[in-house]
Coordinates of C-alpha atoms in Angstrom, one line a residue:
Chain D
X1 CA 28.6 16.9 -0.8
X2 CA 27.0 16.5 -4.2
X3 CA 29.3 14.8 -6.8
X4 CA 29.1 14.5 -10.5
X5 CA 25.9 13.4 -12.1
X6 CA 25.5 9.6 -12.5
X7 CA 22.4 9.9 -14.7
X8 CA 21.6 12.7 -17.0
X9 CA 18.6 13.2 -19.3
X10 CA 18.8 15.8 -22.0
X11 CA 15.8 17.2 -23.8
X12 CA 13.7 14.1 -23.6
X13 CA 10.6 14.1 -25.9
X14 CA 8.0 11.4 -25.8
X15 CA 4.7 11.7 -27.8
X16 CA 1.7 9.5 -27.5
X17 CA -0.8 9.3 -30.3
X18 CA -4.4 8.8 -29.5
X19 CA -7.3 7.9 -31.8
X20 CA -10.1 10.4 -31.6
X21 CA -13.1 11.7 -33.5
X22 CA -15.8 9.6 -35.0
X23 CA -15.0 5.8 -35.0
X24 CA -11.5 6.7 -33.9
X25 CA -10.6 7.7 -37.5
X26 CA -8.8 10.8 -36.5
X27 CA -5.9 11.0 -34.3
X28 CA -4.2 13.5 -32.1
X29 CA -1.0 13.3 -30.3
X30 CA 0.2 14.9 -27.1
X31 CA 3.6 15.3 -25.6
X32 CA 3.9 13.3 -22.4
X33 CA 7.5 14.6 -22.2
X34 CA 8.3 18.0 -23.6
X35 CA 12.0 18.7 -23.6
X36 CA 12.6 17.3 -20.2
X37 CA 16.2 17.5 -18.8
X38 CA 17.2 16.3 -15.4
X39 CA 20.4 15.3 -13.7
X40 CA 20.8 12.9 -10.8
X41 CA 23.9 13.3 -8.6
X42 CA 25.6 10.1 -7.4
X43 CA 24.4 9.0 -4.0
X44 CA 21.5 11.5 -3.9
X45 CA 17.7 11.3 -4.3
X46 CA 16.0 13.3 -7.0
X47 CA 12.3 13.5 -6.6
X48 CA 10.0 14.0 -9.6
X49 CA 6.7 15.4 -8.4
X50 CA 3.5 16.2 -10.4
X51 CA -0.1 15.3 -10.6
X52 CA -1.7 12.6 -12.8
X53 CA -0.9 13.3 -16.4
X54 CA 2.1 15.3 -15.7
X55 CA 4.4 12.8 -17.4
X56 CA 6.3 11.7 -14.3
X57 CA 5.7 7.9 -14.8
X58 CA 6.6 8.2 -18.5
X59 CA 9.8 9.9 -17.5
X60 CA 10.6 7.0 -15.2
X61 CA 10.1 4.5 -18.0
X62 CA 12.0 6.5 -20.5
X63 CA 15.0 6.9 -18.2
X64 CA 15.3 3.2 -18.0
X65 CA 14.7 2.7 -21.8
X66 CA 11.6 0.8 -21.0
X67 CA 9.8 3.1 -23.4
X68 CA 11.4 4.4 -26.6
X69 CA 12.1 8.1 -26.8
X70 CA 11.2 10.3 -29.7
X71 CA 14.3 12.4 -29.1
X72 CA 16.7 13.3 -26.4
X73 CA 19.4 11.3 -24.7
X74 CA 19.8 9.5 -21.4
X75 CA 23.4 9.3 -20.2
X76 CA 24.4 6.8 -17.5
X77 CA 27.9 7.4 -16.3
X78 CA 28.5 9.3 -19.5
X79 CA 27.3 6.5 -21.8
X80 CA 24.2 7.2 -24.0
X81 CA 21.8 4.4 -23.3
X82 CA 19.8 4.9 -26.5
X83 CA 22.8 4.1 -28.7
X84 CA 23.9 1.0 -26.9
X85 CA 23.3 -2.4 -28.6
X86 CA 20.6 -4.4 -27.0
X87 CA 23.1 -6.8 -25.4
X88 CA 25.1 -3.8 -24.0
X89 CA 21.9 -2.3 -22.7
X90 CA 21.0 -5.5 -21.0
X91 CA 24.4 -5.4 -19.3
X92 CA 23.7 -1.8 -18.1
X93 CA 20.3 -2.8 -16.8
X94 CA 22.0 -4.5 -13.9
X95 CA 22.9 -1.0 -12.7
X96 CA 19.6 0.5 -13.4
X97 CA 16.7 -1.0 -11.5
X98 CA 13.1 -0.1 -10.7
X99 CA 10.8 -0.4 -7.8
X100 CA 7.1 -0.3 -8.8
X101 CA 4.1 1.3 -7.2
X102 CA 1.7 -1.6 -6.9
X103 CA 3.3 -4.4 -4.9
X104 CA 0.2 -6.5 -5.8
X105 CA 0.6 -6.2 -9.6
X106 CA 4.4 -6.2 -9.9
X107 CA 5.2 -9.6 -8.5
X108 CA 4.5 -12.8 -10.5
X109 CA 1.9 -14.7 -8.5
X110 CA 3.1 -18.1 -9.7
X111 CA 6.7 -17.6 -8.5
X112 CA 8.1 -18.1 -5.1
X113 CA 9.8 -15.2 -3.4
X114 CA 13.2 -16.9 -3.6
X115 CA 12.7 -17.2 -7.4
X116 CA 11.5 -13.7 -7.9
X117 CA 14.4 -12.2 -6.2
X118 CA 16.9 -14.6 -7.8
X119 CA 15.7 -14.0 -11.3
X120 CA 17.8 -11.0 -12.0
X121 CA 20.9 -12.8 -10.8
X122 CA 20.1 -15.7 -13.1
X123 CA 19.5 -13.4 -16.1
X124 CA 22.8 -11.6 -15.6
X125 CA 24.6 -14.9 -15.0
X126 CA 25.8 -13.9 -11.6
X127 CA 27.3 -16.6 -9.4
X128 CA 26.4 -20.3 -9.2
X129 CA 23.2 -21.7 -7.6
X130 CA 24.6 -21.7 -4.1
X131 CA 26.0 -18.2 -4.3
X132 CA 22.8 -16.9 -5.8
X133 CA 20.8 -18.4 -3.0
X134 CA 23.1 -16.9 -0.4
X135 CA 22.8 -13.4 -2.0
X136 CA 19.0 -13.7 -2.2
X137 CA 18.8 -14.8 1.4
X138 CA 21.1 -11.9 2.6
X139 CA 19.0 -9.4 0.6
X140 CA 15.7 -10.7 1.9
X141 CA 17.0 -10.5 5.5
X142 CA 18.3 -7.0 4.9
X143 CA 14.8 -5.8 3.9
X144 CA 13.2 -7.5 6.9
X145 CA 12.1 -10.9 5.6
X146 CA 13.1 -14.4 6.7
X147 CA 14.6 -17.5 5.2
X148 CA 11.3 -19.3 5.3
X149 CA 9.8 -16.6 3.2
X150 CA 11.8 -17.7 0.2
X151 CA 9.4 -20.7 -0.3
X152 CA 6.3 -18.6 -0.1
X153 CA 4.2 -17.0 -2.9
X154 CA 3.4 -13.3 -3.2
X155 CA -0.3 -13.6 -2.0
X156 CA 1.0 -14.8 1.4
X157 CA 2.3 -11.3 2.1
X158 CA 0.9 -8.0 3.1
X159 CA 1.3 -4.9 0.9
X160 CA 4.2 -3.6 3.0
X161 CA 6.0 -6.9 2.9
X162 CA 5.5 -7.2 -0.9
X163 CA 7.0 -3.8 -1.3
X164 CA 10.0 -5.1 0.7
X165 CA 10.2 -8.0 -1.8
X166 CA 10.1 -5.6 -4.7
X167 CA 13.0 -3.6 -3.1
X168 CA 15.0 -6.8 -2.6
X169 CA 14.4 -7.8 -6.2
X170 CA 15.7 -4.5 -7.4
X171 CA 18.7 -4.3 -5.0
X172 CA 20.0 -7.8 -5.1
X173 CA 21.8 -6.9 -8.3
X174 CA 23.6 -4.1 -6.5
X175 CA 22.5 -1.5 -8.9
X176 CA 23.8 2.1 -8.9
X177 CA 20.6 3.9 -9.9
X178 CA 17.1 2.9 -8.7
X179 CA 14.0 4.5 -10.1
X180 CA 11.2 4.2 -7.6
X181 CA 7.8 4.9 -9.1
X182 CA 5.4 5.9 -6.3
X183 CA 6.8 3.1 -4.0
X184 CA 4.8 4.0 -1.0
X185 CA 1.6 5.5 -2.3
X186 CA -0.4 2.2 -2.0
X187 CA 0.6 1.7 1.6
X188 CA -0.8 2.7 5.0
X189 CA 1.0 5.6 6.6
X190 CA 2.7 3.5 9.3
X191 CA 4.0 1.0 6.6
X192 CA 4.9 3.9 4.4
X193 CA 7.2 5.3 7.2
X194 CA 8.9 1.9 7.5
X195 CA 9.6 1.6 3.8
X196 CA 10.9 5.2 3.5
X197 CA 13.3 4.6 6.3
X198 CA 14.4 1.3 4.7
X199 CA 15.0 3.0 1.4
X200 CA 17.1 5.7 3.1
X201 CA 19.2 3.2 5.1
X202 CA 19.8 1.1 2.0
X203 CA 20.8 4.2 0.1
X204 CA 23.6 4.8 2.6
X205 CA 24.7 1.2 2.8
X206 CA 24.8 0.5 -0.9
X207 CA 25.7 4.0 -2.2
X208 CA 22.5 4.1 -4.3
X209 CA 21.2 7.0 -6.3
X210 CA 17.4 7.3 -6.4
X211 CA 15.0 8.8 -8.8
X212 CA 11.9 9.0 -6.7
X213 CA 8.6 9.5 -8.6
X214 CA 5.8 10.7 -6.3
X215 CA 2.6 12.8 -6.1
X216 CA 2.9 13.1 -2.3
X217 CA 4.7 16.3 -1.4
X218 CA 5.0 15.4 2.3
X219 CA 6.9 12.2 1.4
X220 CA 9.1 14.0 -1.1
X221 CA 10.1 16.5 1.5
X222 CA 11.4 13.7 3.6
X223 CA 13.3 11.6 1.1
X224 CA 14.6 14.0 -1.5
X225 CA 17.7 16.1 -1.9
X226 CA 16.5 17.7 -5.1
X227 CA 13.1 18.1 -6.7
X228 CA 11.9 18.3 -10.2
X229 CA 8.3 19.7 -10.6
X230 CA 6.5 18.5 -13.7
X231 CA 3.3 19.9 -15.2
X232 CA 1.8 18.8 -18.5
X233 CA 5.0 17.1 -19.7
X234 CA 7.2 20.0 -18.9
X235 CA 9.6 20.6 -16.0
X236 CA 8.4 23.9 -14.5
X237 CA 10.8 24.1 -11.6
X238 CA 13.8 22.2 -10.2
X239 CA 16.3 22.7 -7.4
X240 CA 17.2 21.7 -3.9
X241 CA 14.3 20.5 -1.9
X242 CA 14.7 23.1 0.9
X243 CA 14.8 25.9 -1.5
X244 CA 11.8 24.9 -3.5
X245 CA 9.6 24.2 -0.4
X246 CA 10.7 27.4 1.2
X247 CA 10.4 29.7 -1.8
X248 CA 8.6 28.1 -4.8
X249 CA 9.1 30.3 -7.9
X250 CA 6.6 28.9 -10.4
X251 CA 2.9 29.5 -9.8
X252 CA 2.1 25.9 -10.4
X253 CA 4.6 24.8 -7.7
X254 CA 3.1 27.4 -5.3
X255 CA -0.4 26.0 -5.9
X256 CA 0.9 22.4 -5.4
X257 CA 2.5 23.3 -2.1
X258 CA -0.5 25.3 -0.9
X259 CA -2.7 22.3 -1.6
X260 CA -0.8 20.0 0.9
X261 CA -3.5 18.9 3.3
X262 CA -2.8 20.1 6.9
X263 CA -0.9 23.2 5.9
X264 CA -3.8 25.5 6.3
X265 CA -4.3 24.3 9.9
X266 CA -0.5 24.4 10.6
X267 CA -0.4 28.0 9.4
X268 CA -3.4 29.1 11.4
Chain X
X1 CA -28.8 20.5 21.9
X2 CA -29.6 17.0 20.8
X3 CA -26.8 15.7 18.6
X4 CA -27.5 15.1 15.0
X5 CA -26.0 11.7 15.2
X6 CA -25.3 9.7 18.3
X7 CA -23.6 6.3 17.9
X8 CA -23.4 4.3 21.1
X9 CA -21.6 1.0 21.7
X10 CA -21.7 0.0 18.0
X11 CA -20.4 -3.5 17.5
X12 CA -20.1 -5.3 14.1
X13 CA -19.0 -8.9 13.7
X14 CA -18.9 -11.3 10.7
X15 CA -21.9 -13.7 10.8
X16 CA -19.5 -16.6 10.1
X17 CA -17.3 -15.7 13.0
X18 CA -19.2 -13.8 15.7
X19 CA -16.4 -13.9 18.2
X20 CA -14.2 -11.6 15.9
X21 CA -15.2 -8.0 16.5
X22 CA -14.5 -5.9 13.4
X23 CA -16.0 -2.8 15.1
X24 CA -16.1 -3.0 18.8
X25 CA -18.1 -0.7 21.2
X26 CA -17.7 2.4 19.1
X27 CA -19.3 5.6 20.4
X28 CA -19.3 9.2 19.2
X29 CA -21.6 12.1 18.4
X30 CA -21.9 14.6 15.6
X31 CA -23.5 18.0 15.9
X32 CA -25.3 19.9 13.1
X33 CA -22.9 22.1 11.1
X34 CA -19.8 20.2 12.5
X35 CA -17.4 17.7 11.0
X36 CA -16.4 14.5 12.8
X37 CA -13.5 12.7 11.2
X38 CA -13.0 9.0 11.8
X39 CA -9.4 8.3 11.1
X40 CA -7.4 5.0 11.1
X41 CA -5.3 2.6 9.0
X42 CA -6.8 0.0 6.6
X43 CA -8.6 -2.6 8.7
X44 CA -9.3 -0.3 11.5
X45 CA -13.0 -0.5 11.0
X46 CA -13.5 3.1 10.0
X47 CA -15.4 2.4 6.8
X48 CA -17.5 -0.4 8.4
X49 CA -18.5 2.2 11.0
X50 CA -19.8 4.5 8.3
X51 CA -21.6 1.7 6.5
X52 CA -23.2 0.6 9.7
X53 CA -24.5 4.1 10.3
X54 CA -26.0 4.1 6.8
X55 CA -27.5 0.6 7.3
X56 CA -25.5 -0.7 4.4
X57 CA -23.4 -3.5 6.0
X58 CA -22.9 -6.4 3.7
X59 CA -24.9 -9.6 4.4
X60 CA -21.9 -11.3 5.8
X61 CA -21.7 -8.8 8.6
X62 CA -24.0 -8.2 11.5
X63 CA -24.4 -5.4 14.0
X64 CA -24.7 -7.2 17.3
X65 CA -24.9 -4.3 19.7
X66 CA -25.2 -0.6 19.9
X67 CA -27.6 2.2 19.1
X68 CA -27.5 4.7 16.2
X69 CA -29.7 7.7 16.8
X70 CA -30.1 10.2 14.0
X71 CA -32.0 13.4 14.8
X72 CA -33.3 11.6 17.9
X73 CA -34.6 8.6 15.9
X74 CA -33.2 5.1 16.5
X75 CA -32.1 3.8 13.1
X76 CA -31.2 0.3 14.1
X77 CA -34.9 -0.7 14.6
X78 CA -36.1 0.7 11.3
X79 CA -37.1 -1.6 8.5
X80 CA -35.3 -1.5 5.1
X81 CA -38.0 0.7 3.5
X82 CA -37.9 3.3 6.2
X83 CA -34.1 3.3 6.1
X84 CA -34.2 3.8 2.3
X85 CA -36.4 6.9 2.8
X86 CA -33.8 8.4 5.1
X87 CA -30.8 7.5 3.0
X88 CA -30.4 10.0 0.2
X89 CA -33.1 12.2 1.7
X90 CA -31.7 13.1 5.2
X91 CA -28.4 11.4 5.0
X92 CA -26.2 12.0 1.9
X93 CA -23.3 9.8 1.0
X94 CA -20.1 10.1 -1.1
X95 CA -17.5 7.4 -1.7
X96 CA -13.9 7.2 -2.7
X97 CA -14.2 6.2 -6.4
X98 CA -16.3 8.7 -8.3
X99 CA -16.1 6.6 -11.4
X100 CA -17.5 3.4 -10.0
X101 CA -20.2 5.2 -8.1
X102 CA -21.7 6.8 -11.2
X103 CA -23.7 5.0 -13.9
X104 CA -21.7 5.3 -17.1
X105 CA -24.8 5.1 -19.4
X106 CA -26.8 8.0 -17.8
X107 CA -26.1 11.7 -18.1
X108 CA -25.0 13.4 -14.9
X109 CA -28.1 15.6 -15.0
X110 CA -30.2 12.5 -14.9
X111 CA -28.3 11.0 -12.0
X112 CA -28.3 14.2 -10.0
X113 CA -32.1 14.5 -10.6
X114 CA -32.8 10.9 -9.5
X115 CA -32.8 11.6 -5.7
X116 CA -34.9 14.7 -6.3
X117 CA -37.6 12.8 -8.2
X118 CA -37.5 9.7 -5.9
X119 CA -37.5 11.6 -2.6
X120 CA -39.1 14.9 -3.4
X121 CA -41.3 14.0 -6.4
X122 CA -39.9 16.7 -8.6
X123 CA -40.6 16.5 -12.3
X124 CA -40.0 18.4 -15.6
X125 CA -38.9 22.0 -15.5
X126 CA -38.7 22.2 -11.7
X127 CA -36.4 19.2 -11.7
X128 CA -34.2 20.6 -14.4
X129 CA -33.9 23.9 -12.6
X130 CA -32.9 22.2 -9.4
X131 CA -30.3 20.1 -11.2
X132 CA -28.8 23.2 -12.8
X133 CA -28.7 25.0 -9.5
X134 CA -26.9 22.0 -7.9
X135 CA -24.3 21.9 -10.6
X136 CA -23.7 25.5 -10.2
X137 CA -23.3 25.0 -6.4
X138 CA -20.6 22.4 -6.9
X139 CA -18.8 24.5 -9.6
X140 CA -19.8 22.7 -12.8
X141 CA -21.3 24.8 -15.6
X142 CA -25.1 23.8 -15.7
X143 CA -24.9 23.1 -19.4
X144 CA -22.8 20.1 -18.6
X145 CA -25.9 18.3 -17.3
X146 CA -26.1 16.4 -20.6
X147 CA -22.5 15.0 -20.2
X148 CA -21.8 11.4 -19.4
X149 CA -19.4 10.5 -16.6
X150 CA -16.6 9.5 -18.9
X151 CA -16.5 13.0 -20.3
X152 CA -15.6 14.5 -16.9
X153 CA -12.3 14.6 -15.0
X154 CA -12.0 12.8 -11.7
X155 CA -12.5 16.0 -9.7
X156 CA -15.6 16.9 -11.7
X157 CA -17.0 13.4 -11.2
X158 CA -16.5 13.8 -7.4
X159 CA -18.3 17.2 -7.7
X160 CA -21.2 15.4 -9.4
X161 CA -21.3 12.9 -6.6
X162 CA -21.4 15.7 -4.1
X163 CA -24.2 17.4 -6.1
X164 CA -26.2 14.1 -5.9
X165 CA -25.5 13.6 -2.2
X166 CA -26.6 17.1 -1.3
X167 CA -29.6 17.3 -3.7
X168 CA -32.2 16.8 -1.1
X169 CA -30.4 19.0 1.4
X170 CA -29.6 16.3 3.8
X171 CA -29.0 17.1 7.5
X172 CA -25.9 14.8 7.5
X173 CA -23.3 13.9 4.9
X174 CA -21.3 10.8 5.2
X175 CA -18.1 11.0 3.1
X176 CA -15.8 7.9 2.9
X177 CA -12.4 8.9 1.7
X178 CA -13.9 11.2 -0.9
X179 CA -10.6 12.8 -2.0
X180 CA -8.2 9.9 -1.7
X181 CA -8.2 9.1 -5.5
X182 CA -7.8 12.7 -6.4
X183 CA -4.8 14.9 -7.2
X184 CA -3.6 17.1 -4.4
X185 CA -4.7 20.4 -5.9
X186 CA -8.1 18.9 -6.8
X187 CA -8.3 17.4 -3.3
X188 CA -7.9 20.9 -1.8
X189 CA -10.7 22.3 -4.0
X190 CA -13.1 19.5 -3.1
X191 CA -12.3 19.8 0.7
X192 CA -13.0 23.6 0.4
X193 CA -16.2 22.9 -1.4
X194 CA -17.4 20.4 1.2
X195 CA -16.5 22.7 4.0
X196 CA -18.4 25.6 2.4
X197 CA -21.5 23.5 1.7
X198 CA -21.4 22.2 5.3
X199 CA -21.5 25.7 6.7
X200 CA -24.0 27.1 4.2
X201 CA -26.5 24.2 4.7
X202 CA -25.6 23.7 8.4
X203 CA -25.0 20.1 7.5
X204 CA -23.2 17.6 9.9
X205 CA -20.4 15.8 8.2
X206 CA -19.1 12.3 9.1
X207 CA -15.8 12.1 7.3
X208 CA -13.8 8.9 7.0
X209 CA -10.1 9.3 6.1
X210 CA -6.6 7.9 6.7
X211 CA -4.9 11.2 6.1
X212 CA -4.1 13.4 9.2
X213 CA -3.5 16.4 6.9
X214 CA -7.1 16.2 5.7
X215 CA -8.2 15.8 9.3
X216 CA -6.3 19.0 10.3
X217 CA -8.0 20.9 7.5
X218 CA -11.6 20.0 8.0
X219 CA -12.3 18.3 11.4
X220 CA -14.0 19.7 14.4
X221 CA -13.8 16.4 16.3
X222 CA -11.7 13.3 15.7
X223 CA -12.3 9.7 16.3
X224 CA -9.1 7.5 16.1
X225 CA -9.8 3.9 15.4
X226 CA -7.4 0.9 15.8
X227 CA -8.3 -2.7 15.2
X228 CA -12.0 -2.0 15.5
X229 CA -11.9 0.1 18.6
X230 CA -11.9 3.8 19.3
X231 CA -8.6 4.5 21.0
X232 CA -9.0 8.3 21.1
X233 CA -11.8 10.7 20.7
X234 CA -11.7 14.5 21.2
X235 CA -11.5 17.9 19.5
X236 CA -9.2 18.2 16.5
X237 CA -6.8 20.4 18.5
X238 CA -6.7 17.9 21.4
X239 CA -6.1 14.8 19.2
X240 CA -3.5 16.3 16.9
X241 CA -1.6 18.5 19.4
X242 CA -2.1 16.6 22.7
X243 CA -2.7 13.0 21.8
X244 CA -3.2 10.8 24.9
X245 CA -3.2 7.2 23.5
X246 CA 0.1 5.6 22.5
X247 CA -1.4 4.5 19.2
X248 CA -2.5 8.0 18.2
X249 CA 1.0 9.3 19.2
X250 CA 2.7 6.5 17.2
X251 CA 0.4 7.1 14.2
X252 CA 1.1 10.8 14.2
X253 CA 4.8 10.2 14.4
X254 CA 4.9 8.3 11.1
X255 CA 3.1 11.0 9.1
X256 CA 5.6 13.0 7.1
X257 CA 5.2 16.7 7.6
X258 CA 5.4 19.3 4.8
X259 CA 8.3 21.0 6.4
X260 CA 10.4 17.9 6.7
X261 CA 11.6 18.8 10.2
X262 CA 10.1 15.9 12.1
X263 CA 11.9 12.5 11.9
X264 CA 9.7 9.6 10.8
X265 CA 9.1 7.0 13.4
X266 CA 7.5 3.7 12.2
X267 CA 5.0 2.1 14.6
X268 CA 6.5 -0.5 16.8
X269 CA 3.4 -2.8 17.2
X270 CA 5.1 -5.1 19.6
X271 CA 5.8 -2.2 21.9
X272 CA 2.3 -0.9 21.4
X273 CA 0.8 -4.2 22.6
X274 CA 2.6 -3.9 25.9
X275 CA 1.3 -0.4 26.6
X276 CA -1.4 -0.3 29.3
X277 CA -4.9 0.2 28.0
X278 CA -5.5 3.9 28.5
X279 CA -8.8 5.6 29.4
X280 CA -8.9 7.4 26.0
X281 CA -11.6 5.0 24.7
X282 CA -14.1 6.6 27.0
X283 CA -14.6 9.9 25.3
X284 CA -13.6 12.8 27.6
X285 CA -15.0 15.1 25.1
X286 CA -14.4 18.8 25.1
X287 CA -17.5 19.7 23.1
X288 CA -16.8 22.2 20.4
X289 CA -19.2 24.9 21.5
X290 CA -21.6 26.2 18.9
X291 CA -20.2 29.5 17.7

């Protein structure tokens, strides 16, 4: 069922430097990513789980070359993204999209929904105005919005609807890989279920591969095929989701899984 | 046994639009040494219910009906001064954001000591000793008393909040989403700590949350709220394992489980509207018997 990897990261290292000491004259650096290697199979979902400070969001940004790496390489369909020219990288970005956590902060409040979703098509010079409009409309309908919504502004929508807009914006370009950074953690549980099911359906229809960043182990269990567990910038464990949840090997993973609320009661 | 807290027919409306009920006819009880969870989605009125109990509703809101009896005493008729003496003394409170609830320019020792000097008149060495004891109880080394909030992690800050709220050994603790902003392993520690303190101090806990996993871990009784109303009220076993109301069933069905076996079912609100109103709003309460 699993095919060859579509996205591979090898030995990623990313260091942040912080000022410290009196008047910030000193500095110390810490490794947000410490030799991180992952591999995403085409058409599957790879979840990256960890607590705050584990480096999972840094990994998301480094995978898409939104943050420069210190060392290591990211291969998309065999091409090393770091060595591409900026023009070539922009071309590839069509295939590599991102859905953000906070649907309130990630949509430009001054743009209409139609413009927000169409912007990527415009940047990549895809189609003429009529074709773009048609694609935006189809995409919005697919995520559960209506034609009239194209003329509205982000503040006119609820959190769940905004996340649908964020998904439409990412998917209208028909990317191959979508990095979702905590896409449902700001949402109520009933809305969260809708968005998770929408993401799953779209994955099937559009043959998408997801990197799914999350701190919520219950959500990950539902959406992921494979899991990478991160702790303090390092990958401590990775493998198939069933295997890791059934028999975690690393002590940190065990602690994480034992901390899922509701487990104690279920076991009792 | 008289309940520690008895809320009866509580109704809260905006002053500007009194016809819109934000909390409508909410009733439940809390026994000493027990935990009642109020659970619901955003906008369900769960936090407003907690604020109304504490007498901390914003000026734009108004309690139009209902009685709130705490240790047999009616709170709704008390003046602000009498209410202030109860709050922090007999009723402790913790909120979601431990950073915004702490004063950044005062040491944590100072802040934990404040309720002790205000309510119990403690000073000097006696005060310091109590602060040290409280820090120890919540698992922070007492020598950290001179630290400022920004020197602590999120979990430690929430521990400080807990130390403050239990400083005067209140009979009841109101906790509004106290672990929502925390990492899952830290959340587990804080929940354990609260549960332990509750038992040790025979405190009643009113716990507001949106997370059914948390409910399963700590609740004795559960109040499910939807659009300002209580749709279901019963023991934790009853509500989680044998829910009666269509909304409770629907809400439980969209919670992902840790084993991944249960399919996710989003709530169909249109369908829910058509369901006949059930009797679940009148609490057919199986009292959790005192052990």
